[in-house]
Coordinates of C-alpha atoms in Angstrom, one line a residue:
X1 CA -163.8 84.3 -20.2
X2 CA -165.1 86.9 -17.8
X3 CA -167.8 85.9 -15.3
X4 CA -170.5 88.4 -14.6
X5 CA -171.1 88.7 -10.9
X6 CA -174.7 89.0 -9.8
X7 CA -175.3 92.3 -7.9
X8 CA -176.2 92.0 -4.3
X9 CA -179.6 93.1 -3.0
X10 CA -178.0 96.1 -1.3
X11 CA -176.2 97.1 -4.6
X12 CA -179.6 97.2 -6.4
X13 CA -181.3 99.1 -3.6
X14 CA -178.5 101.7 -3.5
X15 CA -178.3 102.2 -7.2
X16 CA -181.8 101.7 -8.5
X17 CA -183.2 104.9 -10.2
X18 CA -186.7 105.9 -11.2
X19 CA -187.3 108.2 -14.1
X20 CA -190.1 109.2 -16.5
X21 CA -190.0 107.3 -19.8
X22 CA -189.3 109.1 -23.0
X23 CA -191.9 109.3 -25.8
X24 CA -190.0 106.8 -28.0
X25 CA -190.0 104.3 -25.1
X26 CA -193.8 104.2 -24.7
X27 CA -194.3 101.3 -27.2
X28 CA -191.8 99.2 -25.2
X29 CA -193.4 100.2 -21.9
X30 CA -196.9 99.3 -23.2
X31 CA -195.7 96.0 -24.7
X32 CA -194.1 94.8 -21.4
X33 CA -197.2 95.8 -19.4
X34 CA -199.5 93.9 -21.8
X35 CA -197.3 90.9 -21.7
X36 CA -196.2 90.7 -18.1
X37 CA -198.7 92.6 -15.9
X38 CA -201.6 90.5 -14.6
X39 CA -204.1 93.0 -16.2
X40 CA -202.5 92.7 -19.6
X41 CA -203.7 96.2 -20.4
X42 CA -201.6 99.3 -20.8
X43 CA -204.4 101.7 -21.4
X44 CA -204.6 104.5 -18.7
X45 CA -207.4 106.9 -17.9
X46 CA -207.2 110.7 -17.6
X47 CA -204.0 112.6 -16.7
X48 CA -201.1 110.1 -16.6
X49 CA -197.4 109.6 -16.2
X50 CA -195.3 106.4 -16.9
X51 CA -192.1 105.5 -15.0
X52 CA -189.4 102.9 -15.3
X53 CA -187.0 101.8 -12.6
X54 CA -183.5 101.1 -13.9
X55 CA -180.4 99.3 -12.6
X56 CA -177.4 99.5 -14.9
X57 CA -179.6 100.2 -17.9
X58 CA -182.0 97.2 -17.2
X59 CA -185.7 97.9 -16.7
X60 CA -186.4 96.1 -13.4
X61 CA -189.8 97.7 -12.8
X62 CA -192.5 99.7 -14.6
X63 CA -195.2 101.8 -12.9
X64 CA -197.7 104.4 -13.8
X65 CA -199.8 107.1 -12.1
X66 CA -203.1 108.2 -13.6
X67 CA -206.6 109.5 -12.9
X68 CA -208.3 108.4 -9.7
X69 CA -211.5 106.3 -9.5
X70 CA -214.6 108.4 -9.9
X71 CA -216.7 106.5 -7.3
X72 CA -214.8 104.9 -4.4
X73 CA -216.8 104.5 -1.2
X74 CA -213.9 103.7 1.2
X75 CA -211.8 106.6 0.0
X76 CA -214.7 109.1 -0.1
X77 CA -215.7 108.2 3.5
X78 CA -212.1 108.6 4.6
X79 CA -211.8 112.0 2.9
X80 CA -215.3 113.1 4.1
X81 CA -215.9 115.3 1.1
X82 CA -219.2 116.2 -0.5
X83 CA -220.4 115.0 -4.0
X84 CA -219.5 118.4 -5.5
X85 CA -216.2 118.6 -3.7
X86 CA -215.3 115.2 -5.1
X87 CA -216.2 116.3 -8.7
X88 CA -214.2 119.5 -8.5
X89 CA -211.2 118.2 -6.6
X90 CA -210.8 114.6 -7.9
X91 CA -207.8 115.6 -10.1
X92 CA -205.8 116.2 -6.9
X93 CA -206.0 112.5 -6.3
X94 CA -203.8 110.1 -8.3
X95 CA -204.0 106.4 -8.8
X96 CA -201.0 104.0 -8.9
X97 CA -202.7 102.2 -11.8
X98 CA -199.8 99.9 -12.8
X99 CA -196.9 98.4 -10.9
X100 CA -194.9 95.7 -12.6
X101 CA -191.8 94.3 -10.8
X102 CA -189.9 92.2 -13.3
X103 CA -187.6 90.4 -10.9
X104 CA -188.4 87.1 -9.3
X105 CA -190.5 87.2 -6.2
X106 CA -188.1 87.5 -3.2
X107 CA -185.0 88.0 -5.4
X108 CA -184.4 91.5 -4.1
X109 CA -186.1 92.1 -0.7
X110 CA -187.5 95.6 -0.2
X111 CA -187.0 96.6 -3.9
X112 CA -190.7 97.2 -4.6
X113 CA -191.1 99.6 -1.6
X114 CA -187.8 101.3 -2.5
X115 CA -189.0 101.9 -6.1
X116 CA -192.4 103.1 -4.8
X117 CA -190.8 105.5 -2.5
X118 CA -188.5 107.0 -5.2
X119 CA -191.4 107.4 -7.5
X120 CA -193.4 109.2 -4.8
X121 CA -190.5 111.6 -4.0
X122 CA -190.6 113.1 -7.5
X123 CA -194.3 112.5 -8.5
X124 CA -195.7 115.9 -7.4
X125 CA -193.0 117.9 -9.3
X126 CA -193.3 115.7 -12.3
X127 CA -197.1 116.1 -12.3
X128 CA -197.0 119.9 -12.1
X129 CA -194.9 120.1 -15.3
X130 CA -197.5 118.8 -17.8
X131 CA -200.7 119.4 -15.8
X132 CA -200.0 122.6 -13.8
X133 CA -201.3 121.4 -10.4
X134 CA -200.0 119.4 -7.5
X135 CA -201.4 116.3 -5.9
X136 CA -202.8 115.7 -2.4
X137 CA -203.6 111.9 -2.2
X138 CA -202.6 108.7 -3.9
X139 CA -204.7 105.5 -4.1
X140 CA -204.2 102.0 -5.5
X141 CA -205.8 98.6 -5.6
X142 CA -204.2 95.3 -4.8
X143 CA -205.6 92.0 -6.2
X144 CA -206.5 89.8 -3.2
X145 CA -206.0 86.6 -5.1
X146 CA -202.4 87.4 -6.3
X147 CA -200.8 89.9 -3.9
X148 CA -200.5 90.9 -0.2
X149 CA -199.8 94.6 -0.7
X150 CA -196.6 94.3 1.4
X151 CA -194.7 97.1 -0.5
X152 CA -197.6 99.6 0.2
X153 CA -197.7 98.7 3.8
X154 CA -193.9 99.1 4.1
X155 CA -194.3 102.6 2.4
X156 CA -196.8 103.8 5.0
X157 CA -199.9 103.5 2.8
X158 CA -203.2 103.2 4.7
X159 CA -205.4 100.2 4.0
X160 CA -209.1 101.1 3.8
X161 CA -210.6 97.6 3.3
X162 CA -212.0 95.9 0.2
X163 CA -213.8 97.3 -2.8
X164 CA -217.2 95.9 -3.7
X165 CA -216.0 94.3 -6.9
X166 CA -217.6 96.6 -9.5
X167 CA -216.2 98.3 -12.6
X168 CA -217.7 101.0 -14.8
X169 CA -219.5 99.6 -17.8
X170 CA -220.8 102.9 -19.2
X171 CA -221.4 106.5 -18.4
X172 CA -224.3 105.9 -16.0
X173 CA -223.9 102.4 -14.6
X174 CA -221.5 99.8 -13.1
X175 CA -221.3 96.0 -13.5
X176 CA -219.8 93.5 -11.0
X177 CA -216.6 91.8 -12.1
X178 CA -216.4 89.4 -9.2
X179 CA -212.9 90.3 -8.0
X180 CA -212.9 92.6 -5.0
X181 CA -209.6 94.3 -4.3
X182 CA -207.8 95.8 -1.3
X183 CA -207.8 99.6 -1.3
X184 CA -204.8 101.6 -0.1
X185 CA -204.3 105.3 0.1
X186 CA -201.4 107.6 0.9
X187 CA -201.6 111.3 1.7
X188 CA -199.1 113.3 -0.4
X189 CA -199.6 116.4 1.7
X190 CA -199.6 116.8 5.5
X191 CA -203.2 118.3 5.3
X192 CA -204.5 116.3 2.4
X193 CA -207.6 115.1 4.1
X194 CA -208.4 118.6 5.5
X195 CA -207.8 120.3 2.1
X196 CA -209.9 117.9 0.0
X197 CA -212.9 118.3 2.3
X198 CA -212.4 122.0 3.1
X199 CA -215.5 124.3 2.5
X200 CA -213.1 126.5 0.5
X201 CA -209.7 125.7 -0.7
X202 CA -206.8 128.0 0.2
X203 CA -204.3 129.3 -2.3
X204 CA -202.6 128.0 -4.3
X205 CA -205.0 125.0 -4.5
X206 CA -208.0 127.2 -5.0
X207 CA -206.7 128.4 -8.3
X208 CA -206.6 124.9 -9.7
X209 CA -210.0 123.7 -8.4
X210 CA -212.3 122.8 -11.2
X211 CA -215.9 123.9 -11.5
X212 CA -218.1 121.2 -13.0
X213 CA -221.8 121.7 -13.5
X214 CA -223.6 119.8 -10.8
X215 CA -225.7 117.9 -13.2
X216 CA -228.9 116.1 -12.3
X217 CA -228.5 113.6 -9.4
X218 CA -232.2 112.6 -9.4
X219 CA -232.6 108.9 -10.1
X220 CA -234.5 107.5 -13.1
X221 CA -237.4 106.2 -11.0
X222 CA -237.7 109.5 -9.3
X223 CA -237.7 111.4 -12.6
X224 CA -240.4 109.1 -14.0
X225 CA -242.5 109.7 -10.9
X226 CA -242.1 113.4 -11.3
X227 CA -243.0 113.2 -14.9
X228 CA -246.2 111.3 -14.2
X229 CA -247.4 113.7 -11.6
X230 CA -246.7 116.9 -13.6
X231 CA -248.0 115.3 -16.9
X232 CA -251.5 114.9 -15.3
X233 CA -251.8 118.7 -15.2
X234 CA -253.6 120.7 -17.8
X235 CA -251.2 122.0 -20.5
X236 CA -251.9 125.7 -21.2
X237 CA -249.9 125.8 -24.4
X238 CA -251.3 125.5 -27.9
X239 CA -251.4 121.9 -29.1
X240 CA -249.6 122.7 -32.3
X241 CA -245.9 123.2 -31.9
X242 CA -245.5 121.3 -28.6
X243 CA -242.1 119.6 -28.7
X244 CA -241.9 118.6 -25.1
X245 CA -244.6 117.2 -22.8
X246 CA -245.6 119.4 -19.8
X247 CA -244.5 116.6 -17.4
X248 CA -241.0 116.6 -18.6
X249 CA -240.6 120.4 -18.6
X250 CA -242.0 120.8 -15.1
X251 CA -239.9 117.9 -13.7
X252 CA -236.8 119.6 -15.1
X253 CA -237.8 123.0 -13.7
X254 CA -238.5 121.5 -10.3
X255 CA -235.2 119.7 -10.1
X256 CA -233.3 122.8 -11.4
X257 CA -234.8 125.1 -8.8
X258 CA -234.1 122.6 -6.0
X259 CA -230.5 122.5 -7.3
X260 CA -230.3 126.3 -7.0
X261 CA -231.2 127.5 -10.5
X262 CA -232.5 131.1 -10.6
X263 CA -234.2 132.2 -13.8
X264 CA -235.2 130.6 -17.1
X265 CA -231.7 130.6 -18.5
X266 CA -230.4 128.7 -15.5
X267 CA -233.2 126.1 -15.8
X268 CA -232.3 125.6 -19.5
X269 CA -228.6 125.3 -18.6
X270 CA -229.6 122.6 -16.1
X271 CA -231.6 120.8 -18.8
X272 CA -228.6 121.0 -21.2
X273 CA -226.5 118.9 -18.7
X274 CA -229.1 116.1 -18.4
X275 CA -227.7 112.8 -19.6
X276 CA -229.3 111.0 -22.5
X277 CA -231.0 108.4 -20.3
X278 CA -232.4 111.2 -18.2
X279 CA -233.8 113.0 -21.2
X280 CA -235.3 109.8 -22.4
X281 CA -237.1 109.3 -19.1
X282 CA -238.5 112.8 -19.4
X283 CA -239.7 112.2 -22.9
X284 CA -237.5 114.8 -24.5
X285 CA -237.7 115.2 -28.3
X286 CA -235.8 112.5 -30.1
X287 CA -233.7 113.4 -33.2
X288 CA -233.3 111.3 -36.3
X289 CA -229.9 110.2 -35.2
X290 CA -231.4 108.8 -31.9
X291 CA -230.1 111.5 -29.6
X292 CA -232.5 113.4 -27.3
X293 CA -232.7 117.2 -27.3
X294 CA -232.8 119.5 -24.3
X295 CA -235.5 122.2 -24.1
X296 CA -234.3 125.8 -24.4
X297 CA -234.9 129.0 -22.4
X298 CA -237.9 130.1 -24.5
X299 CA -239.6 126.8 -24.0
X300 CA -239.5 127.1 -20.2
X301 CA -240.5 130.8 -20.4
X302 CA -243.6 130.0 -22.5
X303 CA -244.8 127.3 -20.2
X304 CA -244.1 128.8 -16.8
X305 CA -245.7 132.1 -17.7
X306 CA -249.0 130.3 -18.7
X307 CA -249.1 127.6 -16.0
X308 CA -251.9 127.6 -13.4
X309 CA -249.9 128.4 -10.3
X310 CA -252.5 127.1 -7.8
X311 CA -252.7 123.7 -9.6
X312 CA -248.9 123.4 -9.8
X313 CA -248.6 124.2 -6.1
X314 CA -251.2 121.5 -5.2
X315 CA -249.4 118.9 -7.3
X316 CA -246.0 119.7 -5.5
X317 CA -247.6 119.8 -2.0
X318 CA -249.4 116.5 -2.6
X319 CA -246.2 114.9 -3.8
X320 CA -244.2 116.1 -0.8
X321 CA -246.9 114.8 1.6
X322 CA -246.8 111.4 0.0
X323 CA -243.0 111.3 0.0
X324 CA -242.8 112.0 3.8
X325 CA -244.6 108.8 4.6
X326 CA -246.4 109.0 8.0
X327 CA -248.5 112.0 8.8
X328 CA -246.5 114.5 11.0
X329 CA -247.2 114.7 14.7
X330 CA -246.9 118.5 14.6
X331 CA -247.1 121.3 11.9
X332 CA -246.2 124.9 12.1
X333 CA -248.2 127.6 10.2
X334 CA -246.7 130.9 9.2
X335 CA -246.9 133.5 6.5
X336 CA -243.9 135.0 4.6
X337 CA -243.4 137.5 1.8
X338 CA -241.7 135.9 -1.2
X339 CA -238.4 137.5 -2.1
X340 CA -237.9 139.0 -5.6
X341 CA -241.7 139.6 -6.0
X342 CA -243.3 143.0 -6.7
X343 CA -246.7 144.5 -7.2
X344 CA -248.2 144.3 -10.7
X345 CA -251.4 145.1 -12.5
X346 CA -253.4 142.4 -10.7
X347 CA -251.8 142.7 -7.2
X348 CA -251.2 145.8 -5.1
X349 CA -248.6 144.2 -2.9
X350 CA -245.8 141.6 -3.0
X351 CA -246.6 137.9 -3.1
X352 CA -247.5 136.7 0.5
X353 CA -247.8 133.0 1.1
X354 CA -249.3 131.2 4.1
X355 CA -247.7 127.8 4.6
X356 CA -248.0 124.7 6.8
X357 CA -244.7 123.0 7.5
X358 CA -244.0 119.6 9.2
X359 CA -241.9 120.1 12.3
X360 CA -239.9 116.9 12.1
X361 CA -238.9 116.9 8.4
X362 CA -239.5 120.6 7.4
X363 CA -241.7 119.5 4.5
X364 CA -244.4 121.8 3.2
X365 CA -247.8 120.3 3.7
X366 CA -249.8 123.0 1.9
X367 CA -249.6 126.7 1.1
X368 CA -252.0 129.4 -0.1
X369 CA -251.7 132.9 -1.3
X370 CA -252.8 135.7 1.1
X371 CA -255.2 138.0 -0.7
X372 CA -254.3 141.7 -1.1
X373 CA -255.4 143.9 1.9
X374 CA -255.8 140.7 4.0
X375 CA -253.8 138.6 6.4
X376 CA -253.2 135.1 7.6
X377 CA -256.3 134.8 9.9
X378 CA -259.1 134.4 7.2
X379 CA -256.8 132.2 5.1
X380 CA -256.4 129.6 7.9
X381 CA -259.4 127.4 6.9
X382 CA -258.2 127.3 3.2
X383 CA -254.7 126.4 4.3
X384 CA -255.8 123.5 6.5
X385 CA -258.6 122.2 4.3
X386 CA -256.7 119.4 2.5
X387 CA -254.8 118.3 5.6
X388 CA -255.7 115.5 8.0
X389 CA -255.1 117.0 11.4
X390 CA -256.8 114.4 13.6
X391 CA -254.6 114.3 16.7
X392 CA -252.0 116.7 15.1
X393 CA -250.5 119.6 17.0
X394 CA -250.7 123.0 15.1
X395 CA -248.3 125.7 16.3
X396 CA -248.5 129.3 15.3
X397 CA -247.2 132.8 16.2
X398 CA -249.2 135.4 18.0
X399 CA -251.0 136.7 14.9
X400 CA -253.0 133.5 14.8
X401 CA -253.8 133.4 18.5
X402 CA -257.5 133.9 17.7
X403 CA -260.6 132.1 19.1
X404 CA -261.9 131.2 15.6
X405 CA -258.5 129.8 14.7
X406 CA -258.4 127.6 17.8
X407 CA -262.1 126.5 17.3
X408 CA -261.4 125.6 13.7
X409 CA -258.4 123.5 14.5
X410 CA -260.1 121.6 17.4
X411 CA -263.7 121.3 16.4
X412 CA -263.5 121.2 12.6
X413 CA -260.2 119.5 12.1
X414 CA -259.8 117.4 15.2
X415 CA -256.4 118.7 16.0
X416 CA -254.6 120.5 18.9
X417 CA -253.1 123.9 19.0
X418 CA -250.1 125.7 20.7
X419 CA -250.3 129.4 20.2
X420 CA -248.0 132.2 21.2
X421 CA -249.4 134.9 23.6
X422 CA -247.6 138.3 23.7
X423 CA -248.0 141.3 26.1
X424 CA -250.3 143.1 23.7
X425 CA -253.0 140.5 24.4
X426 CA -253.4 141.5 28.0
X427 CA -256.7 140.0 28.9
X428 CA -255.8 136.6 27.5
X429 CA -252.4 136.7 29.1
X430 CA -253.9 137.6 32.5
X431 CA -256.4 134.7 32.3
X432 CA -253.5 132.3 31.4
X433 CA -251.5 133.5 34.4
X434 CA -254.5 133.0 36.7
X435 CA -255.1 129.5 35.4
X436 CA -251.4 128.5 35.3
X437 CA -250.1 130.1 38.4
X438 CA -246.4 129.5 39.2
X439 CA -243.9 127.9 36.9
X440 CA -245.8 125.3 34.9
X441 CA -243.0 124.5 32.5
X442 CA -239.3 124.3 33.3
X443 CA -237.0 126.6 31.3
X444 CA -234.1 124.2 31.8
X445 CA -233.3 120.7 30.5
X446 CA -235.0 117.8 32.1
X447 CA -233.3 115.9 34.9
X448 CA -233.3 112.4 36.1

């Protein structure tokens, strides 16, 4: 009777091989994972590959690579990418989602790290075959209660700490599962970190970068607050035929414009990418099947062409002032011509706005339209009327260096002013030079 000699650890390390499973082997692979892996779940997310590690025909290990976690604070901080970069480049990150070593613990030292290394050596080429793009970074999670992550450390993976113990429970929210895990990552490219956070990807990576619509990142409480503010405005539309409340339409338009939308079509496209909970918060029309519709281009065109611009402007400015919290210590006033405007039947010139802006947070406090054939000087009292300027410094360019402007700020509003004086105001400049002889203010940085 022949005796079978157990292979040595070195024999296994030298002859172990890692390969992709074939389609007919998938049921067996899934069955072993569900039976022997601690998660007991063979379902993978997104793009995916399944491997087996063989020695003399025996499956000693099973592992898989699949789509990376969508939100992962430790990884995202390490990469340093923006929200949109993460959305458009996440497919360049892969997760070692399953790793099942079927030998007894300690039976073959270094076997796990050897299998992991062999899998990584072929992963990028294998991934390009079905999905057409390469990989830049790998990630994995190690259960703290069961494993130490030794094979990942031995394979030069970087430990980034513990996760917070949450799992996705739906499209828009996460729930705690009470089992934080250790997070490891491994760059698969010498410049993985630099590429993932690059302002613009170089070729050939650029050709495979995805372009997702940014969507609406405003929180539900913020959307409800916007709705309430805008919904208090007078609705200029006919009562019959209104499908969407004015508050919801203006909240969507405001968020879309802040996100970079230009034109009615772009606003409608932004609305089409709102989630169902967001549409519900904005009181969008509900269908019989329970889904919420998104307003179309015509709906926005009809409202925005009838809205009272001055009332809308006041609502926005009031909201901004409340959001900034404490009253600013200094504001700047200046007038600008709005781009993409042109004269029409009612106005002989382009739209000119006179605005007051907080120095510290760059938040608009108020703005008014400058009348045709006029300028900023007579518009100053109207601009400052709703603002509490007691003790506030008001800065302005030389156009507003006027006695009446200074008097209004100090006597009527209780503020202070700092105006610019140019050479064309010779008498004023001369008096200033006489009063402030020598260098009153240093042009250099303070010392001491």
